[in-house]
Amino acid sequence: MSAPLRIGVLGASRIAKLAVVDAARETGDVLAAVAARDPERAAAFAREHGVAGTRADYEELIADDSLDLVYIGLPNGLHAEWTARALAAGRDVLVEKPFAANLAEFERVEARLGPSRGWAFEAFHYADHPAFARALELLGGPGLLSAPGELGALRSVRVTMHMPAPKPSDPRWSFELAGGAMMDLGCYALNALIRLGESAAFPDPVAPRVLRAAAVTATAAIPDGDPRVDAAVRAELALGDVPATIDVSMAAEAWDFGLELACERGAIRIPNFVKPQEDDRLIVTLAGGPGGGDEPGGGERVERVERTGGESSYAHQLRRVREELRAGARDRAELARSRRTAALIDEVYAAAGLPERPARLMD
């Protein structure tokens, strides 16, 4: 076990509580400082969540050399700007998804990684939970398409990302702050498809396997809202030759973060792949005879439920980040996934006839 991290929290936000406050309680890392736009809000956050101290503003926090990691839980449109500033100060950064407002802004941050002492991690915490790793294992690990596992070849993927609507004043409805359903929720779906594609046996093991986005529909925000901000997006994509559907809504009646993988001899369903700690089931359906999958005549279908563990995906993520930082690792494969996710968001918006979110970080 490596030494605990001293963490500085940029933004006294709801997501900061989930991603680092609660996670640090599980991992034993130290919440050293918090900064917010309003110092009184930072002080209240520190008292409520046991953060050791506060800093007067964001600049003072990222200048603190006693910190091992800066967590950025600000509105989407501020992620790239403050990641770049923290990197310039030599900090290591865990930045909430989405990493940047668009691909060009991501690339501006990426260019700053070389000369910085620090590194940046995008917070796709779901990928650190055993639930997603187990799904990949059932699909055949590194041979997802060419050397299938227990369930046979992958035939289709469906990712659902639904949540009830935030209040109208929420920054997730702000175009200027990089709001929208694809930014807040769809990035998870696209990132998951990228990881599924990487598990296939292709010539370049880290190249993206999501080859195209087509048949995209988008629903505008809320009545009298900004028509540039998407409340819902449905997109048909391709994972190699395998069709993939993402159904994203930031104005649904109920929460649903489901991942469904249909295969030659059965299927996998993770009811909540983003936060499996809330439902740690991985449901495997196997056909009892030849054919299997969704084909008629595939024999009696047998369902089993695997439990993947109740530890928070955020705790798994924080532990992995700590181990990489203590080892001095710079995971360029993970950075490549972040880059491809940003590119795909732009592609989906273009296919839907919506503009890219505006960048704040400039060269």
Short mmCIF file of N, CA, C and O in Angstrom, two decimals, residues 14-15 71-84 93-103 105-107 109 120-125 171-172 174-191 230 250 317 337-346 349 356-359:
data_model
loop_
_atom_site.label_atom_id
_atom_site.label_comp_id
_atom_site.label_asym_id
_atom_site.label_seq_id
_atom_site.Cartn_x
_atom_site.Cartn_y
_atom_site.Cartn_z
N ARG A 14 -21.16 19.08 -5.45
CA ARG A 14 -21.81 17.80 -5.16
C ARG A 14 -20.93 16.65 -5.63
O ARG A 14 -20.74 15.66 -4.92
N ILE A 15 -20.38 16.76 -6.83
CA ILE A 15 -19.57 15.67 -7.36
C ILE A 15 -18.27 15.51 -6.57
O ILE A 15 -17.74 14.40 -6.44
N TYR A 71 -8.00 17.80 -7.26
CA TYR A 71 -9.24 17.30 -7.86
C TYR A 71 -10.04 18.49 -8.36
O TYR A 71 -10.29 19.45 -7.61
N ILE A 72 -10.46 18.45 -9.64
CA ILE A 72 -11.21 19.55 -10.23
C ILE A 72 -12.65 19.10 -10.47
O ILE A 72 -12.92 18.27 -11.35
N GLY A 73 -13.55 19.63 -9.67
CA GLY A 73 -14.96 19.29 -9.77
C GLY A 73 -15.81 20.50 -10.12
O GLY A 73 -16.91 20.67 -9.58
N LEU A 74 -15.31 21.34 -11.01
CA LEU A 74 -15.99 22.57 -11.42
C LEU A 74 -16.96 22.28 -12.56
O LEU A 74 -16.98 21.17 -13.10
N PRO A 75 -17.78 23.26 -12.98
CA PRO A 75 -18.62 23.06 -14.16
C PRO A 75 -17.79 22.67 -15.38
O PRO A 75 -16.61 23.04 -15.50
N ASN A 76 -18.41 21.95 -16.32
CA ASN A 76 -17.70 21.38 -17.46
C ASN A 76 -16.79 22.37 -18.18
O ASN A 76 -15.65 22.05 -18.54
N GLY A 77 -17.29 23.57 -18.41
CA GLY A 77 -16.55 24.54 -19.20
C GLY A 77 -15.28 25.05 -18.55
O GLY A 77 -14.46 25.69 -19.21
N LEU A 78 -15.08 24.75 -17.26
CA LEU A 78 -13.90 25.21 -16.54
C LEU A 78 -12.85 24.10 -16.38
O LEU A 78 -11.75 24.36 -15.88
N HIS A 79 -13.17 22.89 -16.79
CA HIS A 79 -12.27 21.76 -16.55
C HIS A 79 -10.91 21.97 -17.20
O HIS A 79 -9.87 21.83 -16.56
N ALA A 80 -10.90 22.26 -18.50
CA ALA A 80 -9.63 22.36 -19.22
C ALA A 80 -8.80 23.53 -18.71
O ALA A 80 -7.57 23.42 -18.53
N GLU A 81 -9.45 24.67 -18.53
CA GLU A 81 -8.73 25.87 -18.09
C GLU A 81 -7.99 25.62 -16.78
O GLU A 81 -6.78 25.94 -16.66
N TRP A 82 -8.68 25.04 -15.79
CA TRP A 82 -8.04 24.87 -14.49
C TRP A 82 -7.12 23.66 -14.44
O TRP A 82 -6.16 23.64 -13.66
N THR A 83 -7.35 22.69 -15.30
CA THR A 83 -6.37 21.61 -15.44
C THR A 83 -5.06 22.18 -15.97
O THR A 83 -3.98 21.86 -15.47
N ALA A 84 -5.16 23.02 -16.99
CA ALA A 84 -3.96 23.63 -17.57
C ALA A 84 -3.23 24.49 -16.54
O ALA A 84 -1.98 24.45 -16.45
N VAL A 93 -3.32 16.12 -11.48
CA VAL A 93 -4.73 16.53 -11.52
C VAL A 93 -5.63 15.33 -11.79
O VAL A 93 -5.35 14.52 -12.68
N LEU A 94 -6.70 15.23 -11.03
CA LEU A 94 -7.83 14.35 -11.35
C LEU A 94 -8.97 15.27 -11.74
O LEU A 94 -9.51 15.98 -10.89
N VAL A 95 -9.29 15.30 -13.04
CA VAL A 95 -10.30 16.23 -13.53
C VAL A 95 -11.58 15.48 -13.87
O VAL A 95 -11.55 14.41 -14.47
N GLU A 96 -12.69 16.06 -13.46
CA GLU A 96 -13.97 15.44 -13.78
C GLU A 96 -14.16 15.38 -15.29
O GLU A 96 -13.66 16.21 -16.04
N LYS A 97 -14.92 14.37 -15.70
CA LYS A 97 -15.31 14.32 -17.11
C LYS A 97 -16.39 15.39 -17.34
O LYS A 97 -17.09 15.76 -16.39
N PRO A 98 -16.50 15.92 -18.55
CA PRO A 98 -15.60 15.74 -19.68
C PRO A 98 -14.33 16.57 -19.48
O PRO A 98 -14.36 17.64 -18.90
N PHE A 99 -13.24 16.04 -19.98
CA PHE A 99 -11.92 16.66 -19.81
C PHE A 99 -11.90 18.09 -20.33
O PHE A 99 -11.27 18.97 -19.75
N ALA A 100 -12.58 18.31 -21.46
CA ALA A 100 -12.54 19.62 -22.13
C ALA A 100 -13.86 19.86 -22.84
O ALA A 100 -14.68 18.95 -23.00
N ALA A 101 -14.06 21.09 -23.30
CA ALA A 101 -15.30 21.45 -23.98
C ALA A 101 -15.38 20.87 -25.38
O ALA A 101 -16.46 20.64 -25.91
N ASN A 102 -14.23 20.65 -26.01
CA ASN A 102 -14.17 20.07 -27.35
C ASN A 102 -12.77 19.53 -27.58
O ASN A 102 -11.88 19.68 -26.73
N LEU A 103 -12.56 18.88 -28.72
CA LEU A 103 -11.28 18.25 -28.99
C LEU A 103 -10.14 19.26 -29.05
O LEU A 103 -9.04 19.00 -28.52
N GLU A 105 -9.77 22.03 -27.48
CA GLU A 105 -9.39 22.45 -26.14
C GLU A 105 -8.65 21.32 -25.42
O GLU A 105 -7.68 21.57 -24.69
N PHE A 106 -9.09 20.08 -25.62
CA PHE A 106 -8.35 18.95 -25.06
C PHE A 106 -6.90 18.97 -25.53
O PHE A 106 -5.97 18.77 -24.74
N GLU A 107 -6.70 19.20 -26.80
CA GLU A 107 -5.35 19.18 -27.35
C GLU A 107 -4.48 20.30 -26.77
O GLU A 107 -3.27 20.13 -26.63
N VAL A 109 -4.69 21.33 -23.65
CA VAL A 109 -4.24 20.80 -22.36
C VAL A 109 -3.17 19.74 -22.58
O VAL A 109 -2.14 19.72 -21.90
N ALA A 120 -2.40 14.49 -15.79
CA ALA A 120 -3.84 14.67 -15.66
C ALA A 120 -4.57 13.36 -15.92
O ALA A 120 -4.27 12.65 -16.88
N PHE A 121 -5.51 13.05 -15.06
CA PHE A 121 -6.36 11.87 -15.16
C PHE A 121 -7.81 12.33 -15.33
O PHE A 121 -8.28 13.16 -14.54
N GLU A 122 -8.52 11.78 -16.30
CA GLU A 122 -9.94 12.08 -16.44
C GLU A 122 -10.74 11.07 -15.62
O GLU A 122 -10.47 9.87 -15.65
N ALA A 123 -11.77 11.55 -14.93
CA ALA A 123 -12.45 10.76 -13.91
C ALA A 123 -13.54 9.85 -14.47
O ALA A 123 -14.72 10.00 -14.15
N PHE A 124 -13.14 8.89 -15.29
CA PHE A 124 -14.08 7.85 -15.73
C PHE A 124 -13.98 6.68 -14.76
O PHE A 124 -13.44 5.62 -15.05
N HIS A 125 -14.53 6.91 -13.58
CA HIS A 125 -14.39 5.99 -12.45
C HIS A 125 -14.99 4.62 -12.70
O HIS A 125 -14.54 3.61 -12.15
N PRO A 171 -25.70 24.63 -14.18
CA PRO A 171 -24.74 24.90 -15.26
C PRO A 171 -24.72 23.85 -16.35
O PRO A 171 -24.20 24.10 -17.45
N ARG A 172 -25.30 22.68 -16.10
CA ARG A 172 -25.36 21.66 -17.15
C ARG A 172 -26.29 22.05 -18.29
O ARG A 172 -26.28 21.41 -19.34
N SER A 174 -26.06 25.17 -19.48
CA SER A 174 -25.40 26.35 -20.04
C SER A 174 -24.50 25.98 -21.21
O SER A 174 -23.55 25.19 -21.05
N PHE A 175 -24.76 26.55 -22.36
CA PHE A 175 -23.90 26.31 -23.53
C PHE A 175 -22.51 26.85 -23.27
O PHE A 175 -21.51 26.21 -23.59
N GLU A 176 -22.40 28.04 -22.68
CA GLU A 176 -21.11 28.67 -22.43
C GLU A 176 -20.26 27.86 -21.45
O GLU A 176 -19.03 27.91 -21.50
N LEU A 177 -20.91 27.09 -20.57
CA LEU A 177 -20.19 26.26 -19.61
C LEU A 177 -20.13 24.79 -20.06
O LEU A 177 -19.96 23.89 -19.25
N ALA A 178 -20.28 24.58 -21.37
CA ALA A 178 -20.14 23.25 -21.98
C ALA A 178 -21.17 22.27 -21.44
O ALA A 178 -20.87 21.11 -21.17
N GLY A 179 -22.41 22.76 -21.33
CA GLY A 179 -23.48 21.90 -20.87
C GLY A 179 -24.08 21.07 -21.98
O GLY A 179 -23.79 21.26 -23.17
N GLY A 180 -24.95 20.15 -21.59
CA GLY A 180 -25.64 19.29 -22.54
C GLY A 180 -25.56 17.83 -22.12
O GLY A 180 -24.67 17.42 -21.37
N ALA A 181 -26.51 17.04 -22.62
CA ALA A 181 -26.58 15.64 -22.24
C ALA A 181 -25.35 14.85 -22.69
O ALA A 181 -24.85 13.99 -21.98
N MET A 182 -24.85 15.15 -23.90
CA MET A 182 -23.68 14.42 -24.36
C MET A 182 -22.46 14.73 -23.50
O MET A 182 -21.63 13.87 -23.24
N MET A 183 -22.34 15.98 -23.07
CA MET A 183 -21.20 16.36 -22.26
C MET A 183 -21.26 15.71 -20.88
O MET A 183 -20.26 15.15 -20.39
N ASP A 184 -22.42 15.75 -20.25
CA ASP A 184 -22.52 15.31 -18.87
C ASP A 184 -22.69 13.81 -18.74
O ASP A 184 -22.17 13.21 -17.80
N LEU A 185 -23.42 13.18 -19.68
CA LEU A 185 -23.72 11.76 -19.59
C LEU A 185 -23.17 10.96 -20.76
O LEU A 185 -22.63 9.87 -20.58
N GLY A 186 -23.33 11.50 -21.97
CA GLY A 186 -22.93 10.76 -23.16
C GLY A 186 -21.46 10.42 -23.20
O GLY A 186 -21.05 9.43 -23.83
N CYS A 187 -20.63 11.23 -22.52
CA CYS A 187 -19.20 10.94 -22.50
C CYS A 187 -18.93 9.58 -21.88
O CYS A 187 -18.02 8.86 -22.32
N TYR A 188 -19.72 9.17 -20.89
CA TYR A 188 -19.56 7.84 -20.30
C TYR A 188 -19.82 6.75 -21.35
O TYR A 188 -19.08 5.77 -21.46
N ALA A 189 -20.91 6.93 -22.10
CA ALA A 189 -21.28 5.93 -23.11
C ALA A 189 -20.19 5.79 -24.17
O ALA A 189 -19.79 4.68 -24.53
N LEU A 190 -19.70 6.91 -24.66
CA LEU A 190 -18.67 6.87 -25.70
C LEU A 190 -17.37 6.28 -25.16
O LEU A 190 -16.70 5.50 -25.85
N ASN A 191 -17.00 6.64 -23.95
CA ASN A 191 -15.79 6.11 -23.36
C ASN A 191 -15.88 4.60 -23.17
O ASN A 191 -14.91 3.87 -23.41
N ASP A 230 -28.40 20.25 -25.70
CA ASP A 230 -29.15 19.01 -25.89
C ASP A 230 -29.62 18.44 -24.56
O ASP A 230 -28.83 18.27 -23.63
N MET A 250 -30.93 13.86 -20.34
CA MET A 250 -30.75 14.64 -19.12
C MET A 250 -32.10 15.21 -18.67
O MET A 250 -32.16 16.16 -17.89
N GLN A 317 -11.16 4.14 -8.28
CA GLN A 317 -10.45 5.12 -9.11
C GLN A 317 -9.36 5.83 -8.32
O GLN A 317 -8.22 5.95 -8.80
N ARG A 337 -7.55 7.55 -24.71
CA ARG A 337 -9.00 7.32 -24.57
C ARG A 337 -9.72 8.64 -24.34
O ARG A 337 -10.79 8.88 -24.89
N SER A 338 -9.15 9.48 -23.50
CA SER A 338 -9.75 10.79 -23.25
C SER A 338 -9.80 11.62 -24.53
O SER A 338 -10.80 12.29 -24.81
N ARG A 339 -8.74 11.56 -25.29
CA ARG A 339 -8.71 12.31 -26.55
C ARG A 339 -9.79 11.81 -27.51
O ARG A 339 -10.50 12.60 -28.12
N ARG A 340 -9.90 10.50 -27.64
CA ARG A 340 -10.90 9.94 -28.56
C ARG A 340 -12.31 10.22 -28.08
O ARG A 340 -13.21 10.46 -28.89
N THR A 341 -12.52 10.22 -26.77
CA THR A 341 -13.85 10.56 -26.24
C THR A 341 -14.22 11.98 -26.62
O THR A 341 -15.35 12.25 -27.06
N ALA A 342 -13.28 12.92 -26.46
CA ALA A 342 -13.54 14.31 -26.85
C ALA A 342 -13.85 14.42 -28.33
O ALA A 342 -14.77 15.15 -28.75
N ALA A 343 -13.11 13.68 -29.15
CA ALA A 343 -13.34 13.72 -30.60
C ALA A 343 -14.72 13.17 -30.95
O ALA A 343 -15.42 13.73 -31.81
N LEU A 344 -15.12 12.10 -30.29
CA LEU A 344 -16.42 11.50 -30.59
C LEU A 344 -17.58 12.39 -30.15
O LEU A 344 -18.62 12.44 -30.82
N ILE A 345 -17.42 13.08 -29.04
CA ILE A 345 -18.46 14.03 -28.64
C ILE A 345 -18.66 15.07 -29.73
O ILE A 345 -19.79 15.38 -30.12
N ASP A 346 -17.56 15.61 -30.25
CA ASP A 346 -17.66 16.58 -31.34
C ASP A 346 -18.35 15.96 -32.56
O ASP A 346 -19.18 16.60 -33.22
N TYR A 349 -22.14 15.63 -31.96
CA TYR A 349 -22.80 16.93 -32.06
C TYR A 349 -22.91 17.37 -33.52
O TYR A 349 -23.94 17.90 -33.95
N GLU A 356 -20.23 22.59 -31.51
CA GLU A 356 -19.32 22.22 -30.42
C GLU A 356 -19.50 23.18 -29.26
O GLU A 356 -19.84 24.36 -29.44
N ARG A 357 -19.23 22.69 -28.05
CA ARG A 357 -19.24 23.58 -26.89
C ARG A 357 -18.04 24.53 -27.00
O ARG A 357 -16.95 24.14 -27.45
N PRO A 358 -18.18 25.77 -26.58
CA PRO A 358 -17.10 26.75 -26.74
C PRO A 358 -15.97 26.52 -25.73
O PRO A 358 -16.21 26.23 -24.56
N ALA A 359 -14.76 26.67 -26.19
CA ALA A 359 -13.58 26.52 -25.32
C ALA A 359 -13.27 27.83 -24.62
O ALA A 359 -13.47 28.92 -25.18
#
